[in-house]
Each structure stands twice: as C-alpha cells, then as structure tokens.
C-alpha atoms as one frame of an Amber mdcrd trajectory, in Angstrom:
protein
  -0.166  -0.205  -0.219   1.279   3.454  -1.050   2.598   6.121   1.718  -0.626
   8.568   0.080  -3.104   5.986   1.526  -3.108   5.426   5.040  -4.138   2.210
   5.958  -8.096   2.004   6.656  -7.747  -0.225   9.827  -5.786   2.971  11.756
  -8.508   5.342  10.415 -11.618   5.695  12.071 -14.980   5.967  10.955 -15.680
   8.769   8.546 -17.501  11.383   9.672 -19.178  14.617   8.363 -16.951  17.527
   7.719 -17.126  20.674  10.234 -16.508  22.644   7.535 -19.283  21.072   5.487
 -21.540  22.976   3.181 -25.144  21.920   4.434 -26.509  19.310   2.227 -23.057
  18.155   0.673 -22.509  13.933   1.211 -18.966  14.760   0.964 -17.217  12.797
   4.374 -14.287  13.635   6.116 -11.663  11.266   7.700  -9.061  12.815   9.906
  -5.981  14.331   8.538  -2.876  11.967   7.157   0.711  11.811   8.729   2.893
  14.068   7.708   4.960  12.540   5.845   1.800   9.892   3.890   2.973  11.863
   0.869   2.205  11.319  -2.870   6.133  11.783  -3.701   5.409  10.658  -7.250
   2.807  14.060  -7.664   5.401  15.686  -5.913   8.053  15.142  -7.664   6.108
  15.707 -11.247   4.614  19.178 -10.080   8.332  20.184  -8.939   9.839  19.173
 -12.207   6.987  21.184 -13.738   7.002  23.726 -11.336  11.391  24.146 -11.934
  11.240  23.928 -15.955   8.827  26.782 -15.285  11.198  28.871 -13.442  13.896
  28.314 -15.579  11.788  29.171 -18.744  10.090  32.251 -16.733  14.018  33.246
 -15.607  15.083  33.254 -19.253  12.974  35.151 -20.784  14.268  38.080 -19.126
  11.310  38.714 -17.327  12.676  39.385 -13.871  15.157  41.198 -15.134  12.688
  43.601 -17.269   9.932  44.104 -14.902  12.408  44.493 -11.369  12.282  48.394
 -11.979   8.325  47.928 -11.168   8.048  48.254  -7.057   5.329  46.876  -5.264
   6.395  47.674  -2.095   9.318  49.822  -2.042  13.228  48.207  -1.058  11.044
  44.790  -0.398   9.176  43.292  -3.387   9.188  43.864  -7.173   7.675  42.884
  -9.753  10.637  40.897 -10.776  11.036  38.675  -7.863   7.363  38.388  -7.501
   7.294  36.395 -10.848   9.547  34.113  -9.577   8.142  33.615  -6.538   4.118
  32.846  -7.778   5.152  29.396  -9.192   6.572  27.845  -5.865   3.480  29.162
  -4.137   0.878  27.984  -6.787   2.329  24.040  -6.832   2.417  24.113  -2.863
  -1.069  24.781  -2.828  -1.627  22.751  -5.662  -0.095  19.345  -4.447  -2.421
  19.087  -1.633  -5.300  20.253  -3.328  -8.347  17.596  -2.851 -10.974  17.055
  -5.133 -14.197  17.117  -3.099 -16.926  14.829  -4.812 -19.845  13.110  -3.085
 -19.934  10.216  -1.565 -15.768  10.272  -1.831 -13.921  10.563   1.633 -12.256
  13.768   1.941  -9.235  13.787   4.313  -9.001  16.505   7.084  -6.252  19.332
   6.644  -3.126  19.379   8.819   0.173  19.183   8.950   0.262  16.588   5.613
  -0.140  19.507   3.065   2.124  21.885   4.768   4.946  19.160   4.497   3.913
  18.406   0.897   3.937  22.071  -0.429   7.348  22.536   1.292   8.912  19.485
  -0.622   6.916  20.512  -3.597   8.311  24.480  -3.544  11.183  23.305  -2.527
  11.798  21.194  -5.918  10.534  23.999  -7.523  12.735  26.890  -6.085  15.723
  24.403  -7.020  15.039  24.922 -10.562  16.200  28.654 -10.231  19.413  26.923
  -7.903  20.238  25.221 -11.076  20.389  27.935 -13.067  22.354  30.132 -11.006
  24.859  27.292 -10.795  24.549  26.802 -14.752  25.419  30.283 -15.442  28.417
  30.560 -13.219  29.713  27.680 -14.646  28.773  28.121 -18.540  28.230  30.263
 -20.851  25.386  30.021 -23.106  24.798  33.630 -24.178  24.922  32.556 -27.820
  21.954  30.076 -27.903  20.035  31.877 -25.108  20.731  35.934 -25.454  19.246
  36.042 -21.535  21.757  34.223 -20.359  23.801  36.815 -18.360  25.514  37.892
 -15.327  22.728  40.612 -14.645  20.379  37.520 -14.151  22.708  35.724 -12.097
  23.240  38.737 -10.030  19.452  38.966  -9.834  18.657  35.347  -8.496  21.913
  35.515  -6.450  20.407  38.942  -5.095  24.315  40.578  -5.756  26.154  37.760
  -3.203  27.156  35.363  -5.638  25.721  31.502  -6.750  26.162  29.985  -3.713
  24.383  31.973  -1.940  21.573  31.547  -4.673  21.856  27.737  -4.297  20.656
  27.932  -0.845  18.490  30.974  -0.700  16.200  29.528  -3.678  16.160  26.160
  -1.927  14.802  28.182   1.559  12.791  30.511  -0.104  10.909  27.630  -2.418
  10.273  25.742   0.662   8.791  28.338   2.751   7.002  30.075   0.317   5.730
  25.816  -0.864   4.753  25.608   2.780   2.862  28.733   2.802   0.703  27.543
  -0.275  -0.392  24.293   1.682  -0.648  26.191   4.541  -3.828  27.906   2.864
  -5.762  24.253   3.402  -5.135  24.273   7.243  -6.014  27.763   7.913  -9.565
  28.281   8.607 -11.794  30.190   5.698 -12.034  33.695   7.477  -8.050  34.047
   7.905  -7.809  32.829   4.433 -10.198  35.152   2.724  -8.730  38.382   5.577
  -5.095  37.106   3.563  -6.228  36.924   0.086  -7.954  40.743   0.447  -4.431
  42.132   1.738  -2.825  40.197  -0.796  -4.795  41.242  -4.042  -5.252  44.673
  -2.162  -1.626  45.617  -2.117  -0.951  44.038  -5.406  -3.940  46.684  -7.161
  -2.395  49.261  -5.374   0.784  49.038  -7.241  -0.824  47.789 -10.127  -3.101
  50.934 -10.300  -0.503  53.284  -9.130  -0.730  55.911 -11.991  -4.295  55.358
 -12.573  -4.991  56.420  -8.699  -1.986  59.135  -8.754  -3.458  60.474 -11.985
  -6.894  60.865 -10.577  -5.850  62.148  -7.128  -4.356  65.133  -9.078  -7.378
  65.921 -10.685  -9.306  65.506  -7.333  -6.532  67.678  -5.382  -6.037  65.150
  -3.065  -2.202  64.179  -4.480  -0.865  64.697  -0.886  -2.294  61.970   0.465
  -2.013  60.210  -2.326   2.188  60.675  -1.807   2.009  59.159   1.088   1.213
  55.785  -0.089   3.754  55.751  -2.994   7.330  56.087  -3.312   8.779  58.719
  -5.300  10.570  56.307  -7.868   7.277  54.226  -8.129   5.482  51.688  -5.431
   3.948  51.619  -2.344   5.695  52.902   0.871   5.909  50.320   3.743   4.053
  52.736   6.152   1.649  53.054   2.825   1.454  48.998   2.437   1.086  48.553
   6.204  -2.143  50.912   6.125  -3.368  49.427   2.914  -2.844  45.914   4.792
  -4.954  46.474   7.707  -6.990  48.543   6.159  -8.404  45.571   3.927  -8.204
  43.412   6.345 -10.762  45.268   8.986 -12.966  45.444   5.633 -12.447  41.740
   5.184 -13.994  40.493   8.490 -16.407  43.112   8.604 -18.166  42.918   5.228
 -18.059  38.805   5.370 -20.707  37.787   3.656 -22.242  40.925   3.216 -21.546
  40.621  -0.869 -23.390  37.247  -1.071 -26.061  38.118   0.880 -26.727  41.912
  -1.172 -26.329  39.382  -4.526 -29.126  36.479  -2.865 -31.193  39.597  -1.897
 -31.487  40.682  -5.380 -31.610  37.501  -6.662 -35.085  37.060  -4.427 -36.462
  40.122  -5.929 -38.791  38.974  -8.862 -40.907  40.822 -11.425 -40.728  44.977
 -11.225 -38.738  44.751  -8.137 -35.728  43.203  -9.877 -35.494  45.229 -13.109
 -35.407  48.369 -10.699 -32.841  46.817  -8.581 -31.106  46.110 -12.306 -31.334
  49.673 -13.100 -30.389  51.181  -9.814 -27.021  49.363 -10.398 -26.916  50.323
 -13.928 -27.337  54.246 -13.504 -24.863  53.882 -10.538 -22.017  52.227 -12.638
 -23.177  54.819 -15.778 -22.618  57.784 -13.379 -19.409  56.718 -12.213 -17.871
  56.426 -15.974 -19.456  59.720 -16.775 -18.104  61.504 -13.473 -14.895  59.262
 -13.613 -13.203  60.997 -16.512 -13.776  64.506 -15.634 -11.152  64.185 -12.726
  -9.169  61.725 -15.362  -5.850  63.031 -17.171  -4.861  62.608 -20.699  -3.146
  59.167 -20.420  -6.215  57.603 -18.212  -8.736  58.737 -20.817  -6.508  57.398
 -23.616  -6.407  53.936 -21.419 -10.070  54.028 -20.826 -10.675  55.023 -24.401
  -8.843  52.277 -25.710 -10.383  49.551 -23.203 -13.627  50.580 -24.472 -13.044
  50.175 -28.377 -11.781  46.670 -26.957 -15.688  46.323 -24.841 -17.227  46.641
 -28.081 -14.792  44.659 -30.650 -15.677  42.171 -27.531 -19.592  42.283 -27.801
 -19.760  42.105 -30.844 -17.655  38.767 -31.407 -19.855  37.333 -28.250 -22.892
  37.698 -30.105 -20.819  35.326 -33.094 -18.453  32.885 -30.122 -20.708  33.379
 -27.143 -24.000  33.187 -27.793 -24.170  31.354 -31.279 -20.874  29.156 -30.484
 -19.524  30.262 -34.308 -15.728  29.836 -33.445 -14.397  33.131 -35.999 -11.298
  34.033 -36.062 -11.250  36.623 -38.569 -13.136  38.875 -36.540 -10.971  41.889
 -37.391 -12.070  41.899 -41.060 -15.462  43.952 -39.529 -13.054  45.962 -37.689
 -10.535  46.420 -40.559 -13.594  47.047 -42.984 -15.581  49.870 -40.685 -12.192
  51.773 -40.675 -11.897  51.883 -44.040 -15.622  52.678 -44.714 -15.232  55.552
 -42.539 -12.319  57.127 -43.428 -13.461  56.590 -47.268 -16.846  58.575 -46.539
 -15.463  60.948 -44.559 -11.928  62.472 -45.528 -11.056  64.655 -48.385  -7.503
  62.116 -48.703  -9.040  59.113 -49.689  -7.526  58.584 -53.056 -10.808  58.217
 -55.593 -14.160  58.640 -53.475 -14.240  61.130 -50.938 -17.656  62.391 -50.240
 -17.087  63.924 -47.025 -19.838  63.131 -45.384 -20.818  63.977 -41.657 -19.414
  61.206 -39.730 -23.196  60.100 -38.626 -24.070  60.153 -41.858 -21.163  58.268
 -42.893 -21.920  56.029 -40.368 -25.049  54.690 -41.824 -22.821  53.598 -44.979
 -20.225  52.029 -42.492 -22.965  49.876 -41.315 -24.769  48.954 -44.574 -21.254
  48.029 -46.114 -20.063  46.041 -42.910 -23.152  44.224 -42.938 -22.906  43.349
 -46.488 -19.250  42.101 -45.971 -20.290  39.867 -42.667 -23.111  38.312 -45.426
 -20.229  38.187 -48.332 -18.046  36.244 -45.735 -20.900  34.083 -43.943 -22.939
  33.013 -46.910 -20.407  30.488 -48.475 -18.843  29.173 -45.193 -21.794  28.871
 -42.560 -22.780  25.316 -43.837 -19.436  24.655 -41.776 -18.771  23.366 -38.956
 -16.090  23.225 -35.861 -12.721  23.774 -36.872 -13.399  24.169 -40.537 -15.536
  26.976 -40.019 -12.344  28.800 -37.287  -9.998  28.021 -40.683 -12.161  29.488
 -43.337 -12.650  32.951 -40.922  -9.219  32.903 -40.568  -8.613  32.944 -44.138
 -11.002  35.493 -44.529  -9.638  38.127 -42.200  -6.112  38.204 -43.756  -7.625
  38.014 -47.451  -9.508  41.176 -46.124  -5.846  42.831 -44.711  -4.093  41.882
 -47.984  -7.058  43.202 -50.085  -6.260  46.432 -48.614  -2.522  46.529 -48.873
  -2.560  45.192 -52.469  -1.747  47.488 -54.951  -4.723  46.236 -57.150  -6.617
  48.268 -54.624  -4.562  51.067 -53.722  -6.247  53.142 -56.045  -8.762  53.086
 -53.759  -8.168  52.465 -50.135  -4.047  53.939 -50.468  -2.277  50.399 -50.351
   0.449  50.393 -47.695   0.524  54.195 -46.834  -2.939  53.807 -46.440  -5.629
  57.131 -45.882  -4.378  59.758 -43.545  -6.023  63.499 -42.240  -9.210  61.591
 -41.697 -11.234  64.132 -39.708 -12.593  63.469 -36.056 -16.803  62.511 -35.377
 -18.696  65.676 -35.534 -21.718  65.331 -33.301 -24.383  66.869 -34.324 -22.647
  70.181 -34.835 -21.802  70.322 -31.401 -18.355  69.277 -31.238 -15.943  67.456
 -32.654 -14.099  64.614 -30.982 -10.667  63.227 -32.327  -7.595  61.691 -30.371
  -6.337  65.141 -29.206  -9.233  64.822 -26.857  -9.573  61.452 -25.225 -11.631
  62.663 -23.130 -14.271  63.224 -25.622 -13.512  59.702 -27.637 -14.688  57.928
 -24.356 -17.568  59.353 -24.114 -18.422  58.742 -27.274 -17.134  55.093 -27.037
 -18.861  54.790 -23.815 -22.480  55.752 -25.908 -21.813  52.792 -28.268 -20.850
  50.401 -25.680 -24.315  51.254 -24.240 -26.275  50.744 -27.419 -24.368  47.357
 -27.956 -24.888  46.076 -24.592 -28.726  47.147 -24.931 -28.984  45.370 -28.299
 -26.961  42.264 -26.666 -29.357  41.783 -23.796 -32.390  42.133 -26.114 -31.331
  40.110 -28.296 -29.914  37.125 -25.748 -33.412  36.770 -24.275 -35.270  37.054
 -27.989 -36.391  34.513 -30.061 -33.588  35.076 -32.279 -31.374  34.407 -29.093
 -32.519  31.357 -28.211 -32.333  29.761 -31.343 -28.418  31.192 -30.985 -27.923
  29.327 -27.609 -29.902  25.989 -29.569 -27.068  26.140 -32.215 -24.194  26.789
 -29.769 -25.772  23.711 -27.394 -26.298  20.898 -30.397 -26.413  22.410 -33.823
 -27.697  19.198 -35.186 -30.759  18.605 -32.260 -31.444  22.499 -33.037 -32.200
  21.624 -36.846 -34.077  18.471 -35.771 -36.439  20.980 -33.685 -36.980  23.299
 -36.867 -34.387  25.858 -36.544 -33.125  26.722 -40.073 -29.407  26.735 -38.631
 -28.257  28.496 -41.906 -30.206  31.757 -41.549 -29.733  32.075 -37.634 -25.870
  31.160 -37.880 -25.873  33.900 -41.075 -27.645  36.616 -38.611 -25.107  36.258
 -35.681 -22.197  36.961 -38.578 -24.356  40.639 -39.687 -24.929  41.835 -36.178
 -21.476  40.646 -34.885 -19.916  42.224 -38.214 -22.202  45.551 -37.252 -21.048
  45.897 -33.345 -17.209  45.356 -34.789 -18.004  48.317 -37.368 -18.787  50.766
 -34.291 -15.522  50.315 -33.237 -14.065  50.598 -36.270 -15.212  53.843 -37.159
 -14.457  55.616 -34.188 -10.781  53.877 -34.510 -10.717  55.792 -37.496 -11.841
  59.186 -36.137  -9.526  58.811 -33.186  -6.405  57.792 -35.082  -7.083  60.183
 -37.662  -5.547  57.346 -40.037  -5.679  53.772 -40.959  -2.973  51.757 -42.505
  -3.688  47.549 -43.311  -0.769  47.054 -40.273  -3.272  47.979 -37.562  -5.581
  45.120 -38.618  -3.611  42.299 -37.679  -5.049  38.598 -37.404  -3.230  39.147
 -33.908  -6.279  41.686 -33.455  -8.389  38.867 -33.985  -6.739  36.250 -31.512
  -6.520  39.008 -28.303 -10.909  39.878 -29.087 -11.631  36.140 -28.638  -9.008
  35.792 -25.297 -11.077  38.697 -23.857 -14.327  36.987 -24.983 -12.740  33.500
 -23.195 -11.491  35.019 -20.402 -14.351  37.152 -19.409 -17.012  34.824 -19.792
 -18.509  33.538 -23.407 -22.031  34.814 -23.690 -21.769  36.706 -20.467 -22.308
  40.741 -21.152 -20.985  41.624 -17.688 -18.127  38.859 -18.483 -16.479  40.178
 -21.543 -16.639  43.724 -20.181 -14.915  42.582 -16.836 -12.238  40.578 -19.394
 -11.320  43.751 -21.734 -10.902  45.960 -18.801  -8.526  43.625 -17.209  -6.987
  42.274 -19.995  -7.026  45.308 -21.912  -6.394  48.107 -19.232  -3.632  45.978
 -17.421  -1.749  44.169 -20.137  -2.607  46.566 -23.329  -3.989  45.527 -26.410
  -1.861  44.368 -29.167  -0.486  47.947 -29.874  -2.181  49.625 -27.167  -0.263
  50.190 -23.658  -1.697  48.935 -20.640  -1.512  50.221 -16.695   1.945  47.630
 -16.937   3.917  49.206 -19.487   6.508  46.863 -18.858   4.418  43.920 -19.439
   4.361  45.118 -22.914   7.071  42.129 -24.755   5.488  39.378 -22.067   1.500
  40.343 -22.716   1.577  37.694 -25.793   3.537  35.388 -23.305   0.462  36.126
 -20.378  -2.177  35.841 -22.986  -1.390  32.519 -23.908  -0.762  31.328 -19.879
  -4.107  32.741 -18.793  -6.055  31.439 -21.884  -4.557  27.503 -21.262  -5.146
  28.070 -17.478  -9.045  29.078 -18.083  -9.177  26.004 -20.553  -8.302  24.020
 -17.837  -9.154  25.381 -14.496 -12.429  27.285 -15.351 -13.631  27.187 -19.011
 -16.610  29.058 -18.754 -14.945  32.570 -17.841 -14.140  34.964 -15.207 -17.963
  35.970 -14.970 -19.910  33.567 -16.825 -23.639  33.302 -17.831 -25.532  31.019
 -15.811 -26.641  28.890 -18.767 -23.216  28.338 -19.938 -21.929  26.872 -16.412
 -24.708  24.685 -16.549 -23.813  23.190 -20.471 -20.478  22.702 -19.643 -20.899
  21.218 -16.187 -24.238  19.285 -17.045 -22.315  16.249 -16.589 -21.281  16.760
 -13.356 -24.091  18.069 -12.490 -25.383  14.900 -13.670 -23.374  12.553 -11.304
 -23.482  14.328  -8.049 -27.781  14.642  -8.237 -27.135  10.864  -9.050 -25.084
  10.351  -5.629 -27.249  12.338  -3.639 -30.752  10.166  -5.438 -32.040  13.066
  -6.810 -32.344  11.085 -10.364 -35.400   8.926 -10.920 -34.988   5.189 -11.220
 -36.630   3.711 -14.431 -36.775   0.900 -13.120 -39.191   1.722 -10.146 -41.729
   2.895 -13.112 -40.030   6.561 -13.211 -42.040   8.258 -10.347 -39.937   7.696
  -7.274 -36.723   8.816  -6.465 -33.918   6.610  -5.342 -31.843   6.874  -2.395
 -27.982   6.913  -2.282 -26.525   3.602  -1.610 -24.619   3.631   1.717
C-alpha cells in the first residue's frame, strides 16, 4: 500500500466535515500523517514548476520587471514573478477534489509538508540555473543568459548564496501555499484580500495618482506611494490593515446583497438592476472628468475593445461560431468611415458628416458579413474557424494590395481623417481622449442593450440552441443557416462601430493596424471574461486590455509590453483547464459545461428518477 493512502484499519470511521456545506454528501477522515505523501505527484509537479521557473527566468521577465516596485525596498514585480510558481505548486499539490460520496481527508500538517517539499523542488530550478550561469557561457543560443540575471537570482551575493536561498525560499513559499488548506476560511479570506489589495494598489498606481491630482488630494496619495514607484512600507501596512478590517466586517455582505437581488421578482428586480446600471453609468461619466489625458486614453482603448468583444460575443458566445477573422469587420468599418469622411481618400471622397457616414459603414459592413458568412456558414467546428481565419487575412491583404491602392491607399493607408462631428456641437478626435471615451461609452451602451435584448429574444434562444447542439436545433425546426448568418451580420455591425470610432480617433488607417493578432486578442478577452456573458466580456476587457494592454496599445503595466502575448497564452491555457466558463460566466453557459458533473452529483444524492421503479420515484443513495 502506498504512503498516499493510510491503512483503513488505523483510520476511524469517517464522519461529516465540520466545515462541510449543508446538504453535501462529502465525508471527512482525520488528517493524514505528515509524511504520508504522494511523492510521485510531488516530484512531477516540482519538476514542472522548476522547468517553469527556468523558462520565466530565461525569458528575461524577472530582469525587465525588476524596475517596477510593489513595495519599496522589499518586493518588485520581477521577484514576484519568481515566487508565484512555488506558491502555486505548494498549494496545488495538497489540493483534494471534493466529490459526492468520496472521503475527504481533513487538513493538517500533511498539506504543509507536501507544499514545502514541492516548493523546494520548484526553487531548486533557480538554484540549478544559478549554478549553470556561473559555470557555463550559453549566451550564444540563450541571449538572456547573462550576469544581470545571475546577480538578480543571487541578490548580488554570489552563486553559492543563490543555490541556498532559492531552496529555502522555495520551501518556505511552498509551505505557505500548503498552509492555505489548513488555516480557517476567515483567515484565508483576510489573507487573499490583503494580498490582492496591495497588488492592485501597486498596479493601479498611475491611475490612482492621476485621479488624485484631478481631485486635488495628491498629497494624501503621495504618502502611500514612493517617489520612484511602488507602495511605501507605511502605506502598505496601512492598506493591509484597512483591507483586513473590511474583509472581516464585510464577510458575507456581498453574497447577502446579491442573494437579496436574486430573490426579487418582476418589477422589483428590474428596478434593482436599473439602479445598479445607473450607478455604474454615473461613475463612468464622472470618472473621466477628474482623470488626466493618459488615463482617458487608456479608458478609450478599453472601451474600443469592449465594443469589439461585445460583437464577437454574439458570434462566439451566443451562436457558438468560432470566428478567428473578426478583425476583418473592424478593418472594413475603419476604412469605410475613412473613405466616406476624409478628403484625402484616393478615389472616393464625399466628405460626409460622421454620423451620416456611419449609416454607410453599417450597410457596407453588414454586406461584408453576408459575403463572408454565406459561403462558410454551412461548415462546422475546425473547418469554419480555419476559413474565417483565412477571410480575415484576405481582407487585410486586399487593403494592402497594389490592385486596390487607388481606392484605399495601399501600404500608405488613408491619412488626415477628420474627427467625428457630433451634430455640430462638438468634434471627437484623438487629441481629446476624454471626448473619445464618452463617444465609445455611448456606443458601448447601445451594444450592451442590443446584445441583452437579442439574448432574451427568440433569435437569441435559437443562437444558444445552435451553440449547444446544431443537429438537435435543426431537428427542432430552427433554420440554422439563417440563424448563424444573422449572428455574423450582427457581430459585423457591432465591430464596425468600433472601427468607425477608431479611424476618427487615430486620424489615419493602415493595413498594419488590422493584423490577425487583433482577432486572437479579442477572442482571448471573450474567453477570459466568459463567453455569452455581457458583464464577463466587459470585465475581461478591463482586466486584460486595461492592465496588460492591447496588441499595440499600452496598459497600466507598460513593463509587460513584450510579455503580454506570453501572459495571454498562459491565461488562456489556465482558463481552459481550471475555469472554462470564464471569469464571470453566464448561468446557462456554466450549466452547459458542467452538466455531466451536476448529473453525477444528483445521482449520488439520489435525486434522479429510477427507471426500474417506473420513473416516478426517487432512488436513495447507496450507503
């Protein structure tokens, strides 16, 4: 018998866990002995973590991010990138999957010891790297194999110190990860709240200082932040204590408020939702008034990607069509607006007012959506994704080609595009990012309302039926070809809004602005936020584009500019494995992805109908 499973003769009868949720059938045995570990799992996870540490180091991420301080003199973003993996591995190695009817061993020293062992192995990867850098010169194939990295790993104290310190740090950090399974739920909540508050305050430093200057309270903020960036030690302590108090005082308040809103029905629930929407809208209207130019530019970029993501959410999230060429509609909207409004358009230059041109943009983009969707809409799965990817590149290459350069300027693009004139009252241009954000906000509100109404309409239900099972939907009488084609057209029109605003904001359009990477980033935003969820898509855009930045747009963490694609990929892999429904998923999508698990749990609880007894009785769970 392996050490991972203690002998059943020595284990007392399992009983209900003290912290078990009411109504669950999970059972708990006493904690395992400290050294009754699954050493194979520890070795496997430790080796994976060590390889990950070496990869992160040789990507030059720690060196590049070391200049961004989290807490002055104590922790930088570079060192934080090196301690995440030992902590994650130490926490994960002691994780137990809770299933109905399966024994669940109580927390104890077993998790801490396993986390420490796994963390030491992960830290050993950096120890090994320090030894190799000190004794071998591999800068020819590995450009980041440098003395700068060696000094960072050794804290400027030599290779021998690096070997010892990373073994010790890995063991301590891994043990801290395992300790998360042991400490009470309230302590865990307080700890996570403090950590996220400090990290968020450091990440949002530029935004916070910008708003503080606009409000005239920059003196207060200067006490929290150091002159060279990062939180001061006293500011970090104050924020940590304040967030800990709020975590204790607000325990369960958010869930209770959400439960109260969910319990409302009819007009009362609609009034509550309307109040939340109005409050959010008021904040978004007031916030740019106190923000500087850089913050408003960031908000405008986030808004453009929100608008694009809402359009792709209709295609991917509601209809289930994997469109990898969505940037084509963004490009068509931008070029159409440029041709109809700019005097410098090579051949056609009617110089229409922006809102009048917008009508033509919508019509042209809708026709392009029909043109792209009609020949490919009968395809399914991977074939459809590959064909849409090809059409996205075809559109960009057409705008770039010499064949159409007399119409769209070829590689020179179209320049001197006028700003968007709003009914003769104001002109929205890139020189005033605040007005651009307000224009984007207005179109985002329109897109949100359209998406919300369509999702709850007969068309929306048809889209979701096609997403769940196209064959069954067709058997039920749904014209799947027309339904999917309509999703293409709606997504194209919403994408054209963003393109038209983009051309007015930048003042020029070039084929290089519409690379296939834009489609991939928008798809990552939709998947990360939650496919089919309007709130999730908005949250995904705010987190990814606001913090990391877009393909060519900077975010709050400008240091991540050369690593953003690496982080996008890692987040996408993690979301697919750990939370495929997204950050803020829709209820329907969550049920689709986890229906097998819910059916299995229902069977174990005896909530399914027993066919052998006539289907009218509920079977009991086998004891």
